[in-house]
Amino acid sequence: FSIQFAKDGEGYSVKRGNGENKLFVGFQNFLNYGWNKLESAEEFAARLVQMKEKAAMEFPNSLAHIILESALSKPESAAHMKNSFPFSDTIILNTQFAEDKVEQYLRLLQYNHNDTIIKYVDSLVSSGGNKKLQGRLAHTAFQFFHDSEIMGQEGVAVDIAQKWFLSNKLEWPNEEGKFMLRTFVEFNKHSLIGMDAPELVLKDTLGKSVSLRSLESEYTILYFYTDDCITCRKETPQLVDFVNGYEGGPLTVYAVYADNKPERWKDYIESNMFIYSPFMNWVNVYDPDYESNFQMLYNVVKTPQMFLLDREKKIVGRGLNVKGLKELLEQRNRQRDETRGFILQFFTPMAGDAARIAEGIDMFYNSSKGDIALLKEFMYEIYNTLGRSNDYTLQQGTVYLAEKYILGMPQLWDGPFLKKTAEEVRIFNTNKLGDIAADMILEKPDGSSIGISDVTTEYKVLYFYRPNCGLCSEVTPKMAALYNEFKDKLDIQVLAINLGGNYPEWINYISSNCPDWENVRGIDGDSSEIYGNYYLESVPTIYLLKDNVVVAKDINDIELKETLNTIIQ
């Protein structure tokens, strides 16, 4: 397809060719010279419409018609453009005009999910009528997504490279370039967004092996750095400041020193990595002999490199700086909080009705089971949201969900989460509300023994504490005041159960803090049986029993007082 013309004065005039050529050259002359003689944008658009209508009438579906049509329309989406532009026309695809349209098409594609982009790119490449044209289209698409500023789209470039060029379906322009292409794929294909993070088991500063995948946290930041990297010197303190001030939930940093100079590494840690947040777990590791191959697994050809992993150690962010990390976490936490708010709004009216709560959980399962990722997200968020509720029936719903959809479907979940969930279910089912409390033989200060069931009052308060616990030192006087307030109003006794310290410390604590209630501890100071029978994640912990049946558990002194006041009313 050619347009033959010669220069004539200000514009171009056709010396030989057909009517379509004349129309096309007239369009070129208008764009190059004629537009500046017009007085308004409206007049410019009107002239284009006039030319397009002439092309549609006299030369339908010609290149001139397609170009004029495209000049007057703006595609709403990649799908719209795919349907409206003749990407399957080899003649048109061979023109410079088509190269611009391909670029426009790729720009429309880039805001889709990678799977969708790959599907459309494959269709575009396949539409080329010969191997040479297909290779040009695939090369254009590879370069576009290789250079994309949208996080994660290197995954599209990897797919194009593997599917079309490294498989030898199409030819890469030159052998040197193909080597670079192969290198790009090898260093990126293991750590793309959506993939399970490759396992690393590296040594900490004490020489102890620490597994990346063993770390339990809502998010894990994987950070590769060196002590002599100029950019690292900027990013490291910003990362430390960010995680120390982070309030979005449990967070872990797995900080990998990417060099092999241990003394410089330890000095750098001491000087730059001061972590004071109690919700932050910062793990420093390195691989002095480079045995883990972390460079290729995580594309560490330069430092710093930063990845964000979710609770299952799937990669949700890569190539991040601290600013990008902050924005990504804010976005994900906002989505999480919206989901949890919706879950609470849905289940809170069901509080007190365990059967309805179970039906609601089943409904969520049935509505999302066709999408495994969505199913897991809903089940996880329902589990955590109801588990934090103060309503016991909602907490029961958490156990129902855990037993049926987490522990009952182990193939969907990773090992650490299954183990953690199993332990939480065991804890919940230990001394459940309405169950007979676990009995134990305990030791009194005079060395005699007493069982929990030996205390015959109607109400019993089990108050677990440690003498060296700062919070316990504040709560114990409040518990003593409560006991003195209610001992003449109710048939009640407090068993103050010491969980730590030697005998003299215990006796001194009793004489300084405790009224005439039952002071006890494990036999010979051994608390292992106590921990085996009662869930005591922290102290102080309070249980209330009526006739040895658990009526309240893991409550504080304020909640205990409210409950006792309700009983005597």
XYZ file of C-alpha atoms in Angstrom:
569
model
C 0.000 0.000 0.000
C 1.637 3.239 -1.054
C 0.798 6.865 -1.563
C 2.888 8.531 -4.236
C 3.260 12.285 -4.134
C 5.667 15.149 -4.791
C 6.313 18.408 -2.951
C 4.423 21.322 -4.504
C 4.575 24.658 -2.746
C 3.227 24.681 0.799
C 1.561 21.280 0.808
C 1.522 18.003 -1.061
C -0.226 17.309 -4.343
C -0.879 13.887 -5.837
C 0.897 13.141 -9.125
C -0.490 9.637 -9.487
C -2.633 7.361 -7.358
C -6.291 6.736 -6.642
C -9.022 8.733 -4.911
C -8.271 7.210 -1.512
C -4.687 8.407 -1.807
C -5.899 11.915 -2.616
C -8.188 11.915 0.429
C -5.399 10.659 2.661
C -2.923 13.272 1.397
C -5.571 15.935 1.846
C -5.940 14.815 5.464
C -2.142 15.052 5.944
C -2.054 18.526 4.426
C -4.881 19.614 6.716
C -3.097 18.363 9.813
C 0.215 19.876 8.805
C -0.887 23.198 7.351
C -4.619 23.709 6.964
C -5.590 23.765 10.643
C -3.874 27.124 11.338
C -6.254 28.879 8.941
C -9.256 27.896 11.076
C -10.724 30.114 13.779
C -11.947 27.564 16.375
C -11.630 24.018 17.640
C -15.236 23.425 16.621
C -14.401 24.309 12.993
C -11.388 21.958 13.154
C -13.580 19.075 14.398
C -16.213 19.825 11.753
C -13.635 19.550 8.946
C -12.452 16.186 10.323
C -16.033 14.921 10.460
C -16.537 16.029 6.855
C -13.445 14.101 5.719
C -14.441 11.031 7.745
C -17.932 10.973 6.209
C -16.450 11.275 2.697
C -14.069 8.381 3.443
C -16.894 6.257 4.884
C -19.025 6.845 1.819
C -16.425 6.511 -0.922
C -13.728 4.266 0.631
C -15.304 2.290 3.518
C -12.877 0.293 5.751
C -9.855 1.760 3.939
C -6.812 2.990 5.837
C -7.916 6.579 5.307
C -11.344 5.782 6.724
C -9.872 3.977 9.749
C -7.422 6.780 10.513
C -10.113 9.453 10.301
C -12.475 7.342 12.396
C -9.782 6.928 15.062
C -8.970 10.632 15.057
C -12.572 11.429 16.037
C -13.161 8.705 18.614
C -11.673 7.967 21.983
C -12.002 4.303 23.014
C -13.523 3.822 26.473
C -11.598 0.649 27.233
C -9.170 -1.861 25.779
C -12.103 -4.156 24.959
C -13.853 -1.339 23.089
C -10.700 -0.565 21.127
C -10.116 -4.265 20.381
C -13.592 -4.489 18.867
C -13.432 -1.188 16.968
C -9.908 -1.286 15.491
C -8.884 -3.885 12.852
C -5.891 -5.356 14.651
C -6.258 -8.453 12.475
C -5.634 -6.481 9.269
C -1.986 -7.175 8.402
C -1.779 -4.280 5.946
C -2.909 -1.773 8.564
C -0.696 -3.286 11.273
C 2.321 -2.729 9.009
C 1.787 1.043 8.979
C 3.353 3.613 11.307
C -0.166 4.695 12.202
C -0.849 1.226 13.627
C 2.240 1.405 15.858
C 0.684 4.406 17.609
C -2.603 2.539 17.960
C -0.829 -0.474 19.481
C 0.801 1.818 22.052
C -2.593 3.381 22.800
C -4.096 -0.088 23.168
C -1.388 -1.173 25.617
C -1.898 1.986 27.682
C -5.585 1.123 27.989
C -4.689 -2.440 28.975
C -2.235 -1.566 31.740
C -4.886 -0.828 34.392
C -6.278 -4.369 34.261
C -5.227 -7.403 36.257
C -2.130 -9.104 34.854
C -4.093 -12.206 33.802
C -6.428 -10.031 31.726
C -3.522 -8.109 30.194
C -1.774 -11.353 29.205
C -4.936 -12.672 27.539
C -5.348 -9.510 25.437
C -1.639 -9.332 24.571
C -1.713 -12.957 23.379
C -4.689 -12.128 21.187
C -2.929 -9.052 19.792
C 0.255 -10.957 18.961
C -1.693 -13.821 17.383
C -3.526 -11.342 15.126
C -0.295 -10.571 13.247
C -0.476 -12.254 9.859
C 3.147 -13.452 9.783
C 5.986 -14.273 12.186
C 7.810 -11.016 11.523
C 4.779 -8.896 12.351
C 3.945 -11.053 15.388
C 7.507 -10.615 16.608
C 7.235 -6.850 16.286
C 3.954 -6.785 18.212
C 5.316 -9.065 20.952
C 8.507 -6.995 21.226
C 6.487 -3.778 21.528
C 4.294 -5.293 24.250
C 7.298 -6.736 26.115
C 9.100 -3.400 26.144
C 5.954 -1.532 27.223
C 5.332 -3.718 30.286
C 9.034 -4.134 31.052
C 9.260 -0.341 31.406
C 5.868 0.107 33.087
C 5.795 2.165 36.277
C 2.848 0.157 37.566
C 4.028 -2.260 40.228
C 3.951 -5.904 39.210
C 3.660 -5.516 35.441
C 7.096 -7.002 34.936
C 5.095 -10.210 35.380
C 3.429 -9.525 32.014
C 6.844 -8.951 30.438
C 8.088 -12.257 31.874
C 5.084 -14.079 30.422
C 5.602 -12.528 26.963
C 9.292 -13.404 27.009
C 8.722 -17.020 28.029
C 5.690 -17.680 25.841
C 6.791 -16.038 22.601
C 10.578 -15.642 22.510
C 12.319 -18.079 24.863
C 10.039 -20.838 23.562
C 11.349 -19.986 20.050
C 7.852 -19.373 18.693
C 9.111 -15.960 17.579
C 12.563 -14.545 16.905
C 14.115 -11.876 19.138
C 15.822 -9.195 17.002
C 19.378 -10.159 18.054
C 21.232 -12.806 20.063
C 22.769 -10.343 22.532
C 19.339 -8.995 23.291
C 18.018 -12.518 23.759
C 20.692 -13.167 26.412
C 19.546 -10.056 28.300
C 15.957 -11.222 27.889
C 16.803 -14.608 29.376
C 18.633 -12.936 32.270
C 15.645 -10.681 32.968
C 13.334 -13.698 33.133
C 15.636 -15.770 35.365
C 15.998 -12.953 37.907
C 12.283 -12.109 38.029
C 10.273 -15.277 37.457
C 10.520 -16.536 41.068
C 9.244 -13.446 42.877
C 6.375 -11.945 40.899
C 3.321 -10.453 42.596
C 0.835 -13.166 43.561
C 3.514 -15.855 43.921
C 4.467 -17.619 47.140
C 7.625 -15.948 48.414
C 10.592 -18.306 47.934
C 11.771 -19.669 51.252
C 14.903 -18.247 52.864
C 16.551 -19.772 55.925
C 19.370 -17.415 56.875
C 21.561 -16.827 59.925
C 20.867 -14.110 62.485
C 23.561 -12.214 64.393
C 23.925 -15.128 66.835
C 24.305 -17.697 64.072
C 20.813 -19.120 64.543
C 18.876 -20.106 61.407
C 15.637 -18.143 60.911
C 13.065 -19.208 58.323
C 11.238 -16.473 56.442
C 8.105 -18.582 56.087
C 8.010 -19.439 59.799
C 7.417 -15.817 60.827
C 3.826 -15.181 61.887
C 2.561 -11.716 61.066
C -0.224 -10.008 59.156
C 2.454 -8.569 56.865
C 6.159 -9.270 56.438
C 8.526 -6.760 54.860
C 11.436 -8.453 53.098
C 14.260 -5.922 52.882
C 17.608 -6.501 51.132
C 20.322 -3.933 51.832
C 24.069 -3.355 52.237
C 25.935 -1.035 54.571
C 27.773 0.847 51.794
C 24.775 1.442 49.497
C 23.996 5.164 49.168
C 20.270 4.582 48.600
C 20.148 2.135 51.528
C 21.521 4.842 53.806
C 18.470 6.890 52.898
C 15.857 4.103 52.901
C 16.926 2.201 56.036
C 16.291 5.016 58.573
C 13.016 5.836 56.813
C 11.962 2.185 57.087
C 12.915 2.081 60.787
C 10.921 5.256 61.479
C 7.941 3.917 59.544
C 7.719 0.541 61.298
C 8.257 2.080 64.741
C 5.235 4.308 64.137
C 3.103 1.725 62.326
C -0.310 1.148 63.953
C -2.006 -1.030 61.327
C -1.454 -4.380 63.045
C 1.282 -6.984 63.579
C 4.258 -6.356 61.313
C 7.563 -8.177 60.766
C 10.705 -7.123 58.924
C 13.035 -9.821 57.583
C 16.102 -7.662 56.887
C 18.680 -9.424 54.722
C 22.236 -8.065 54.628
C 23.259 -8.693 51.022
C 27.025 -8.609 51.638
C 29.423 -10.864 53.558
C 31.181 -8.536 56.009
C 29.769 -9.598 59.413
C 31.485 -7.005 61.609
C 30.393 -4.105 59.386
C 26.903 -5.648 59.306
C 26.616 -5.777 63.103
C 27.924 -2.219 63.454
C 25.363 -1.070 60.901
C 22.540 -2.784 62.812
C 23.602 -1.189 66.089
C 23.852 2.254 64.539
C 20.788 2.239 62.280
C 18.168 -0.287 63.364
C 16.796 0.745 66.761
C 13.318 -0.780 67.083
C 11.169 0.244 70.030
C 7.632 -0.572 68.856
C 6.180 -3.467 70.929
C 4.126 -4.588 67.886
C 7.166 -4.829 65.646
C 9.340 -7.892 65.023
C 12.584 -7.000 63.232
C 14.765 -9.972 62.232
C 18.324 -9.351 60.990
C 19.842 -12.135 58.882
C 22.540 -12.672 56.255
C 23.962 -15.313 53.940
C 27.769 -14.936 53.987
C 28.386 -17.737 51.489
C 25.417 -16.852 49.223
C 24.129 -20.423 49.504
C 20.452 -19.450 49.403
C 20.681 -17.900 45.927
C 18.616 -14.956 47.184
C 20.010 -12.733 44.424
C 18.286 -14.696 41.664
C 15.227 -15.653 43.732
C 14.448 -12.002 44.517
C 16.149 -10.072 41.704
C 18.739 -8.580 44.066
C 21.067 -7.271 41.378
C 21.254 -4.005 43.307
C 20.195 -2.774 46.721
C 17.926 -1.850 48.314
C 15.191 -4.246 47.261
C 11.941 -4.372 49.211
C 9.005 -6.793 49.046
C 5.742 -6.924 50.996
C 4.357 -10.360 51.872
C 0.895 -11.101 53.251
C 0.112 -13.440 56.141
C 0.486 -16.508 53.892
C 3.805 -15.210 52.562
C 2.405 -14.367 49.142
C 4.083 -11.439 47.426
C 1.732 -8.450 47.321
C 4.326 -5.755 46.642
C 7.785 -5.644 45.033
C 10.304 -3.042 43.965
C 9.044 -0.824 46.785
C 10.575 2.150 48.505
C 9.340 3.291 51.923
C 6.900 5.776 50.397
C 5.399 3.068 48.164
C 5.320 0.605 51.073
C 3.381 3.074 53.212
C 0.856 3.746 50.442
C 0.368 0.042 49.722
C -0.181 -0.831 53.393
C -2.602 2.071 53.824
C -4.592 0.863 50.824
C -4.680 -2.767 51.964
C -5.506 -1.849 55.571
C -8.314 0.414 54.409
C -9.792 -2.472 52.404
C -9.347 -4.793 55.390
C -11.060 -2.386 57.785
C -13.963 -1.892 55.374
C -14.381 -5.667 55.127
C -14.275 -6.086 58.900
C -16.791 -3.271 59.336
C -19.150 -4.987 56.916
C -18.719 -8.308 58.746
C -19.483 -6.707 62.122
C -22.525 -4.945 60.704
C -23.759 -8.259 59.315
C -23.175 -10.461 62.372
C -23.739 -8.121 65.345
C -27.578 -8.314 65.120
C -27.218 -12.110 65.393
C -25.416 -11.925 68.767
C -26.954 -14.411 71.188
C -28.173 -16.744 68.440
C -25.421 -19.281 67.703
C -27.504 -21.082 65.047
C -28.058 -17.892 63.010
C -24.357 -17.020 63.264
C -23.429 -20.455 61.891
C -25.960 -20.014 59.054
C -24.418 -16.620 58.249
C -20.941 -18.137 58.062
C -22.238 -20.902 55.782
C -23.837 -18.251 53.563
C -20.513 -16.462 53.145
C -18.876 -19.756 52.261
C -21.498 -20.674 49.647
C -21.380 -17.219 48.033
C -17.581 -17.191 47.661
C -16.585 -20.841 47.235
C -16.240 -20.415 43.469
C -13.278 -18.061 44.027
C -10.703 -19.620 46.351
C -8.848 -16.345 46.970
C -12.092 -14.544 47.877
C -13.223 -17.472 50.029
C -10.004 -17.472 52.032
C -10.122 -13.713 52.461
C -13.690 -13.798 53.800
C -13.088 -16.779 56.103
C -9.922 -15.223 57.494
C -11.518 -11.838 58.166
C -14.671 -13.354 59.697
C -12.487 -15.543 61.908
C -10.489 -12.568 63.178
C -13.406 -10.131 63.438
C -15.726 -12.414 65.409
C -12.815 -13.663 67.494
C -12.202 -10.132 68.775
C -15.838 -9.650 69.739
C -16.894 -9.370 73.376
C -20.002 -11.446 72.666
C -19.522 -15.107 73.522
C -21.866 -16.427 70.823
C -19.912 -14.514 68.174
C -16.735 -16.068 69.570
C -18.457 -19.453 69.294
C -19.050 -18.613 65.632
C -15.303 -18.181 65.240
C -14.732 -21.710 66.533
C -17.476 -23.076 64.250
C -15.801 -21.432 61.258
C -12.327 -22.600 62.311
C -13.351 -26.217 62.764
C -15.384 -26.408 59.535
C -13.654 -24.131 57.043
C -10.055 -23.834 58.252
C -9.083 -26.985 60.148
C -11.698 -28.871 58.112
C -10.097 -27.688 54.824
C -6.352 -27.889 55.549
C -5.474 -27.971 51.833
C -6.426 -24.285 51.569
C -4.238 -22.952 54.363
C -0.537 -22.858 55.169
C 0.968 -24.834 58.033
C 1.744 -22.014 60.515
C -1.797 -20.603 60.261
C -3.338 -24.075 60.711
C -1.168 -24.676 63.767
C -2.024 -21.281 65.254
C -5.753 -21.786 64.603
C -5.739 -25.271 66.130
C -4.144 -23.890 69.286
C -6.654 -21.013 69.484
C -9.553 -23.456 69.130
C -8.054 -25.658 71.834
C -7.738 -22.644 74.099
C -11.332 -21.550 73.470
C -12.612 -25.040 74.206
C -10.656 -25.158 77.462
C -12.958 -24.147 80.343
C -15.707 -22.921 78.034
C -18.561 -20.886 79.446
C -21.093 -23.321 80.860
C -18.518 -26.087 81.387
C -17.250 -27.385 84.702
C -13.951 -25.643 85.408
C -10.821 -27.770 85.370
C -9.919 -28.901 88.881
C -6.358 -28.817 90.247
C -4.546 -29.490 93.475
C -2.705 -26.361 94.603
C -0.328 -25.490 97.433
C -1.126 -23.048 100.248
C 1.549 -20.913 101.990
C 1.712 -23.361 104.931
C 2.513 -26.242 102.567
C -0.911 -27.885 102.768
C -2.896 -28.738 99.635
C -6.275 -27.615 98.386
C -8.237 -28.333 95.234
C -10.303 -25.746 93.400
C -13.373 -27.922 93.953
C -12.593 -28.060 97.708
C -13.628 -24.407 98.011
C -17.364 -24.771 98.623
C -18.631 -21.214 98.188
C -21.318 -20.685 95.519
C -19.096 -18.220 93.640
C -15.364 -18.506 93.144
C -13.001 -16.026 91.516
C -9.786 -17.446 90.061
C -7.275 -14.623 90.016
C -4.051 -15.585 88.203
C -1.102 -13.229 88.786
C 2.675 -12.938 89.221
C 4.346 -11.022 92.067
C 6.796 -9.365 89.667
C 4.096 -8.266 87.176
C 3.682 -4.481 87.082
C 0.055 -4.602 85.953
C -0.726 -7.211 88.614
C 0.620 -4.836 91.271
C -2.007 -2.323 90.141
C -4.868 -4.829 89.839
C -4.292 -6.802 93.070
C -5.370 -3.924 95.398
C -8.474 -3.431 93.245
C -9.252 -7.144 93.528
C -8.767 -6.934 97.296
C -11.229 -4.030 97.447
C -13.733 -5.999 95.348
C -13.426 -9.007 97.627
C -14.015 -6.884 100.716
C -17.005 -5.219 99.001
C -18.772 -8.427 97.965
C -17.765 -11.060 100.566
C -20.703 -10.086 102.815
C -23.163 -9.764 99.907
C -22.445 -13.062 98.140
C -21.243 -16.505 99.072
C -17.905 -15.884 97.344
C -14.215 -16.694 97.677
C -11.139 -15.588 95.722
C -8.357 -18.024 94.888
C -5.324 -15.854 94.162
C -3.140 -18.205 92.107
C 0.551 -17.250 91.946
C 2.277 -18.183 88.673
C 5.872 -17.176 89.383
C 8.611 -16.177 91.803
C 10.236 -18.079 94.651
C 8.632 -18.840 98.009
C 9.987 -15.784 99.954
C 8.854 -13.443 97.166
C 5.407 -15.019 97.256
C 5.065 -14.708 101.044
C 6.265 -11.110 100.974
C 3.739 -10.290 98.224
C 0.893 -11.871 100.229
C 1.729 -9.928 103.373
C 1.918 -6.645 101.459
C -1.022 -6.960 99.084
C -3.497 -9.731 99.825
C -6.518 -9.851 102.164
C -7.873 -12.969 103.839
C -8.606 -14.923 100.673
C -7.143 -18.220 99.507
C -3.531 -17.710 98.395
C -2.259 -20.685 96.392
C 0.311 -21.740 93.807
C 1.372 -24.867 91.913
C 2.795 -27.674 94.031
C 6.413 -26.768 94.901
C 6.005 -23.645 92.782
C 5.543 -25.624 89.557
C 2.977 -23.824 87.369
C 3.014 -26.260 84.437
C -0.246 -27.971 85.453
C -1.948 -24.611 85.817
C -0.917 -23.559 82.301
C -2.034 -26.932 80.990
C -5.559 -26.458 82.345
C -6.153 -22.733 81.838
C -5.444 -20.356 78.981
C -3.166 -17.698 80.445
C -1.684 -15.727 77.561
C -1.062 -12.813 79.896
C -1.557 -11.874 83.522
C -3.537 -10.834 85.361
C -6.303 -13.176 84.174
C -9.666 -13.579 85.931
C -12.298 -16.357 85.820
C -15.651 -16.370 87.638
C -17.219 -19.708 88.607
C -20.653 -20.512 89.996
C -20.900 -23.954 91.581
C -17.661 -24.773 89.708
C -19.245 -23.861 86.330
C -17.452 -21.186 84.296
C -19.717 -18.113 83.956
C -17.044 -15.595 82.894
C -13.478 -16.015 81.654
C -10.536 -13.830 80.743
C -12.223 -10.720 82.159
C -10.728 -7.710 83.942
C -11.533 -6.320 87.409
C -14.016 -3.763 86.014
C -15.975 -6.460 84.153
C -15.889 -8.655 87.261
C -17.410 -5.880 89.379
C -20.163 -5.280 86.797
C -20.980 -9.001 86.743
C -21.121 -9.267 90.533
C -23.355 -6.198 90.761
C -25.703 -7.801 88.224
C -25.846 -10.977 90.330
C -26.862 -9.210 93.570
C -29.540 -7.045 91.914
